[in-house]
Amino acid sequence: IHETEFLSIIKQVEINESDINIFIDMFRLIDVRGSNIINLKEVIVALSAITSSSLRECFFFCFSIFDRNKSGVVDKQEIVHFLKVLNDSFGYCGDKCLNTSQIYDLVDSIYTSAGKIDGNIFYASIVDSLANHPIVEMMLSPQFQGSMRNKVASIENIDSLLESD
């Protein structure tokens, strides 16, 4: 999708004016070649990472985006691609990312847990395993993120700021 089409879609969806810049920034971060053309699925996945209420919801929604024929199944390469896009979107937001081998280890582990080596898999059956997987939990942990996690405002931080005023 070209940037002008993307902006047109944003205006049609009636997104809050204050949020439009977030969408534009995400588009530009994904457009690493500077061609003003990106894969719409990648933008949707990236935005779901910052707008979903839960990791499970994010995974399920993203799988449904990558499920081309709406069969409820995805193959190993689709899962790897989706996780790479999602991983990159964390990087766009300033978080540390998994390396490629960790993503492959994650997918292999999910397949092994499902009793498979390759082929198609029903994504509804793996969403919980994926959301609770030790590699995903590690990536989201303060220990992995280090000082990067300090940029996130927690409820406690906000409460303490309000009390000091």
PDB file of C-alpha atoms in Angstrom:
ATOM      1  CA  ILE A   1       0.000   0.000   0.000  1.00  0.00           C
ATOM      2  CA  HIS A   2       1.299   3.481  -0.844  1.00  0.00           C
ATOM      3  CA  GLU A   3       1.511   6.138   1.862  1.00  0.00           C
ATOM      4  CA  THR A   4      -1.196   8.285   0.237  1.00  0.00           C
ATOM      5  CA  GLU A   5      -3.592   5.299   0.227  1.00  0.00           C
ATOM      6  CA  PHE A   6      -2.689   4.565   3.825  1.00  0.00           C
ATOM      7  CA  LEU A   7      -3.453   8.153   4.867  1.00  0.00           C
ATOM      8  CA  SER A   8      -6.736   8.003   2.973  1.00  0.00           C
ATOM      9  CA  ILE A   9      -7.730   4.852   4.865  1.00  0.00           C
ATOM     10  CA  ILE A  10      -6.831   6.467   8.195  1.00  0.00           C
ATOM     11  CA  LYS A  11      -9.087   9.432   7.402  1.00  0.00           C
ATOM     12  CA  GLN A  12     -11.965   7.144   6.382  1.00  0.00           C
ATOM     13  CA  VAL A  13     -11.734   5.192   9.642  1.00  0.00           C
ATOM     14  CA  GLU A  14     -12.066   8.448  11.593  1.00  0.00           C
ATOM     15  CA  ILE A  15      -9.081   7.993  13.870  1.00  0.00           C
ATOM     16  CA  ASN A  16      -8.551  10.693  16.478  1.00  0.00           C
ATOM     17  CA  GLU A  17      -6.449  13.513  15.091  1.00  0.00           C
ATOM     18  CA  SER A  18      -3.967  13.116  17.949  1.00  0.00           C
ATOM     19  CA  ASP A  19      -3.402   9.440  17.045  1.00  0.00           C
ATOM     20  CA  ILE A  20      -2.822   9.930  13.321  1.00  0.00           C
ATOM     21  CA  ASN A  21       0.850  10.782  13.897  1.00  0.00           C
ATOM     22  CA  ILE A  22       1.378   7.403  15.588  1.00  0.00           C
ATOM     23  CA  PHE A  23       0.072   5.652  12.479  1.00  0.00           C
ATOM     24  CA  ILE A  24       2.185   7.824  10.178  1.00  0.00           C
ATOM     25  CA  ASP A  25       5.293   7.204  12.284  1.00  0.00           C
ATOM     26  CA  MET A  26       4.657   3.460  12.262  1.00  0.00           C
ATOM     27  CA  PHE A  27       4.285   3.541   8.462  1.00  0.00           C
ATOM     28  CA  ARG A  28       7.603   5.338   8.077  1.00  0.00           C
ATOM     29  CA  LEU A  29       9.409   3.006  10.475  1.00  0.00           C
ATOM     30  CA  ILE A  30       8.199  -0.010   8.520  1.00  0.00           C
ATOM     31  CA  ASP A  31       9.166   1.631   5.216  1.00  0.00           C
ATOM     32  CA  VAL A  32      12.875   0.982   5.721  1.00  0.00           C
ATOM     33  CA  ARG A  33      13.641   1.477   2.009  1.00  0.00           C
ATOM     34  CA  GLY A  34      11.956   4.879   1.912  1.00  0.00           C
ATOM     35  CA  SER A  35       9.795   3.874  -1.057  1.00  0.00           C
ATOM     36  CA  ASN A  36       6.527   5.070   0.543  1.00  0.00           C
ATOM     37  CA  ILE A  37       5.145   1.574  -0.107  1.00  0.00           C
ATOM     38  CA  ILE A  38       4.694  -1.093   2.573  1.00  0.00           C
ATOM     39  CA  ASN A  39       2.789  -4.304   3.172  1.00  0.00           C
ATOM     40  CA  LEU A  40      -0.526  -3.391   4.814  1.00  0.00           C
ATOM     41  CA  LYS A  41      -0.503  -6.599   6.883  1.00  0.00           C
ATOM     42  CA  GLU A  42       2.793  -5.526   8.449  1.00  0.00           C
ATOM     43  CA  VAL A  43       1.337  -2.176   9.522  1.00  0.00           C
ATOM     44  CA  ILE A  44      -1.715  -3.886  10.996  1.00  0.00           C
ATOM     45  CA  VAL A  45       0.461  -6.334  12.941  1.00  0.00           C
ATOM     46  CA  ALA A  46       2.703  -3.532  14.198  1.00  0.00           C
ATOM     47  CA  LEU A  47      -0.252  -1.449  15.313  1.00  0.00           C
ATOM     48  CA  SER A  48      -1.945  -4.401  16.985  1.00  0.00           C
ATOM     49  CA  ALA A  49       1.153  -4.800  19.151  1.00  0.00           C
ATOM     50  CA  ILE A  50       0.542  -1.380  20.672  1.00  0.00           C
ATOM     51  CA  THR A  51      -3.268  -1.368  20.659  1.00  0.00           C
ATOM     52  CA  SER A  52      -4.268  -4.888  21.767  1.00  0.00           C
ATOM     53  CA  SER A  53      -5.534  -5.311  25.290  1.00  0.00           C
ATOM     54  CA  SER A  54      -3.687  -8.605  25.748  1.00  0.00           C
ATOM     55  CA  LEU A  55      -0.900 -10.587  24.158  1.00  0.00           C
ATOM     56  CA  ARG A  56      -3.313 -13.424  23.429  1.00  0.00           C
ATOM     57  CA  GLU A  57      -5.673 -11.038  21.648  1.00  0.00           C
ATOM     58  CA  CYS A  58      -2.765  -9.577  19.669  1.00  0.00           C
ATOM     59  CA  PHE A  59      -1.564 -13.029  18.566  1.00  0.00           C
ATOM     60  CA  PHE A  60      -5.036 -14.219  17.589  1.00  0.00           C
ATOM     61  CA  PHE A  61      -5.793 -11.059  15.628  1.00  0.00           C
ATOM     62  CA  CYS A  62      -2.431 -11.154  13.825  1.00  0.00           C
ATOM     63  CA  PHE A  63      -2.839 -14.811  12.921  1.00  0.00           C
ATOM     64  CA  SER A  64      -6.247 -14.030  11.452  1.00  0.00           C
ATOM     65  CA  ILE A  65      -4.615 -11.309   9.323  1.00  0.00           C
ATOM     66  CA  PHE A  66      -1.999 -13.758   8.006  1.00  0.00           C
ATOM     67  CA  ASP A  67      -4.621 -16.484   7.416  1.00  0.00           C
ATOM     68  CA  ARG A  68      -5.035 -15.735   3.705  1.00  0.00           C
ATOM     69  CA  ASN A  69      -7.896 -18.117   2.979  1.00  0.00           C
ATOM     70  CA  LYS A  70      -9.590 -17.855   6.412  1.00  0.00           C
ATOM     71  CA  SER A  71      -9.113 -21.556   7.061  1.00  0.00           C
ATOM     72  CA  GLY A  72      -8.026 -21.152  10.674  1.00  0.00           C
ATOM     73  CA  VAL A  73      -4.634 -22.678   9.904  1.00  0.00           C
ATOM     74  CA  VAL A  74      -1.207 -21.248   9.247  1.00  0.00           C
ATOM     75  CA  ASP A  75       2.041 -22.904   8.305  1.00  0.00           C
ATOM     76  CA  LYS A  76       5.420 -22.668   9.974  1.00  0.00           C
ATOM     77  CA  GLN A  77       6.793 -20.014   7.604  1.00  0.00           C
ATOM     78  CA  GLU A  78       3.712 -17.823   8.122  1.00  0.00           C
ATOM     79  CA  ILE A  79       4.210 -18.030  11.886  1.00  0.00           C
ATOM     80  CA  VAL A  80       7.887 -17.146  11.547  1.00  0.00           C
ATOM     81  CA  HIS A  81       7.050 -14.209   9.258  1.00  0.00           C
ATOM     82  CA  PHE A  82       4.315 -12.948  11.580  1.00  0.00           C
ATOM     83  CA  LEU A  83       6.604 -13.182  14.624  1.00  0.00           C
ATOM     84  CA  LYS A  84       9.390 -11.350  12.782  1.00  0.00           C
ATOM     85  CA  VAL A  85       6.989  -8.528  11.878  1.00  0.00           C
ATOM     86  CA  LEU A  86       5.667  -8.387  15.441  1.00  0.00           C
ATOM     87  CA  ASN A  87       9.217  -8.505  16.818  1.00  0.00           C
ATOM     88  CA  ASP A  88      10.252  -5.628  14.543  1.00  0.00           C
ATOM     89  CA  SER A  89       7.263  -3.602  15.721  1.00  0.00           C
ATOM     90  CA  PHE A  90       8.528  -3.897  19.305  1.00  0.00           C
ATOM     91  CA  GLY A  91      11.822  -2.542  18.031  1.00  0.00           C
ATOM     92  CA  TYR A  92      10.023   0.373  16.329  1.00  0.00           C
ATOM     93  CA  CYS A  93       8.613   1.246  19.748  1.00  0.00           C
ATOM     94  CA  GLY A  94      12.079   1.206  21.314  1.00  0.00           C
ATOM     95  CA  ASP A  95      11.986  -2.215  22.981  1.00  0.00           C
ATOM     96  CA  LYS A  96      14.684  -4.872  22.675  1.00  0.00           C
ATOM     97  CA  CYS A  97      13.878  -7.584  20.149  1.00  0.00           C
ATOM     98  CA  LEU A  98      14.461 -11.284  19.894  1.00  0.00           C
ATOM     99  CA  ASN A  99      17.149 -12.425  17.497  1.00  0.00           C
ATOM    100  CA  THR A 100      16.255 -14.589  14.517  1.00  0.00           C
ATOM    101  CA  SER A 101      17.379 -17.840  16.144  1.00  0.00           C
ATOM    102  CA  GLN A 102      15.149 -17.145  19.163  1.00  0.00           C
ATOM    103  CA  ILE A 103      12.167 -16.708  16.852  1.00  0.00           C
ATOM    104  CA  TYR A 104      12.916 -20.028  15.125  1.00  0.00           C
ATOM    105  CA  ASP A 105      13.402 -21.705  18.525  1.00  0.00           C
ATOM    106  CA  LEU A 106      10.043 -20.326  19.645  1.00  0.00           C
ATOM    107  CA  VAL A 107       8.239 -21.642  16.552  1.00  0.00           C
ATOM    108  CA  ASP A 108       9.973 -25.033  16.731  1.00  0.00           C
ATOM    109  CA  SER A 109       9.010 -25.328  20.394  1.00  0.00           C
ATOM    110  CA  ILE A 110       5.361 -24.478  19.678  1.00  0.00           C
ATOM    111  CA  TYR A 111       5.273 -27.081  16.904  1.00  0.00           C
ATOM    112  CA  THR A 112       6.915 -29.700  19.139  1.00  0.00           C
ATOM    113  CA  SER A 113       4.390 -28.989  21.908  1.00  0.00           C
ATOM    114  CA  ALA A 114       1.607 -29.498  19.366  1.00  0.00           C
ATOM    115  CA  GLY A 115       3.140 -32.837  18.319  1.00  0.00           C
ATOM    116  CA  LYS A 116       4.200 -31.556  14.918  1.00  0.00           C
ATOM    117  CA  ILE A 117       7.413 -30.928  13.044  1.00  0.00           C
ATOM    118  CA  ASP A 118       6.093 -29.033  10.035  1.00  0.00           C
ATOM    119  CA  GLY A 119       2.928 -28.318   8.089  1.00  0.00           C
ATOM    120  CA  ASN A 120      -0.232 -26.446   8.909  1.00  0.00           C
ATOM    121  CA  ILE A 121      -1.470 -25.846  12.414  1.00  0.00           C
ATOM    122  CA  PHE A 122      -4.716 -24.403  13.784  1.00  0.00           C
ATOM    123  CA  TYR A 123      -3.636 -21.086  15.232  1.00  0.00           C
ATOM    124  CA  ALA A 124      -6.465 -21.017  17.785  1.00  0.00           C
ATOM    125  CA  SER A 125      -4.856 -24.097  19.352  1.00  0.00           C
ATOM    126  CA  ILE A 126      -1.447 -22.444  19.826  1.00  0.00           C
ATOM    127  CA  VAL A 127      -2.304 -18.858  20.811  1.00  0.00           C
ATOM    128  CA  ASP A 128      -2.255 -19.566  24.555  1.00  0.00           C
ATOM    129  CA  SER A 129       0.950 -21.610  24.320  1.00  0.00           C
ATOM    130  CA  LEU A 130       2.585 -18.836  22.353  1.00  0.00           C
ATOM    131  CA  ALA A 131       1.438 -16.044  24.696  1.00  0.00           C
ATOM    132  CA  ASN A 132       2.697 -17.993  27.728  1.00  0.00           C
ATOM    133  CA  HIS A 133       5.862 -19.366  26.143  1.00  0.00           C
ATOM    134  CA  PRO A 134       9.092 -18.820  28.135  1.00  0.00           C
ATOM    135  CA  ILE A 135      10.775 -17.080  25.172  1.00  0.00           C
ATOM    136  CA  VAL A 136       7.885 -14.598  24.891  1.00  0.00           C
ATOM    137  CA  GLU A 137       7.823 -14.103  28.662  1.00  0.00           C
ATOM    138  CA  MET A 138      11.590 -13.539  28.611  1.00  0.00           C
ATOM    139  CA  MET A 139      11.280 -10.935  25.851  1.00  0.00           C
ATOM    140  CA  LEU A 140       8.688  -9.001  27.829  1.00  0.00           C
ATOM    141  CA  SER A 141      10.561  -9.249  31.132  1.00  0.00           C
ATOM    142  CA  PRO A 142      12.256  -6.244  32.745  1.00  0.00           C
ATOM    143  CA  GLN A 143      15.472  -8.282  32.933  1.00  0.00           C
ATOM    144  CA  PHE A 144      15.566  -8.699  29.136  1.00  0.00           C
ATOM    145  CA  GLN A 145      14.429  -5.170  28.381  1.00  0.00           C
ATOM    146  CA  GLY A 146      16.783  -3.657  30.956  1.00  0.00           C
ATOM    147  CA  SER A 147      16.664   0.133  31.156  1.00  0.00           C
ATOM    148  CA  MET A 148      14.405   0.218  28.079  1.00  0.00           C
ATOM    149  CA  ARG A 149      11.502  -0.950  30.268  1.00  0.00           C
ATOM    150  CA  ASN A 150      11.916   2.108  32.498  1.00  0.00           C
ATOM    151  CA  LYS A 151      10.454   4.292  29.759  1.00  0.00           C
ATOM    152  CA  VAL A 152       7.060   2.671  30.266  1.00  0.00           C
ATOM    153  CA  ALA A 153       4.901   4.558  32.734  1.00  0.00           C
ATOM    154  CA  SER A 154       3.362   2.177  35.209  1.00  0.00           C
ATOM    155  CA  ILE A 155       0.302   2.897  37.339  1.00  0.00           C
ATOM    156  CA  GLU A 156       2.572   3.132  40.386  1.00  0.00           C
ATOM    157  CA  ASN A 157       4.819   5.694  38.659  1.00  0.00           C
ATOM    158  CA  ILE A 158       1.830   7.777  37.599  1.00  0.00           C
ATOM    159  CA  ASP A 159       0.328   7.617  41.105  1.00  0.00           C
ATOM    160  CA  SER A 160       3.600   8.721  42.673  1.00  0.00           C
ATOM    161  CA  LEU A 161       3.877  11.630  40.223  1.00  0.00           C
ATOM    162  CA  LEU A 162       0.325  12.739  41.034  1.00  0.00           C
ATOM    163  CA  GLU A 163       1.020  12.544  44.772  1.00  0.00           C
ATOM    164  CA  SER A 164       4.079  14.761  44.440  1.00  0.00           C
ATOM    165  CA  ASP A 165       2.068  17.607  42.844  1.00  0.00           C
TER     166      ASP A 165
END
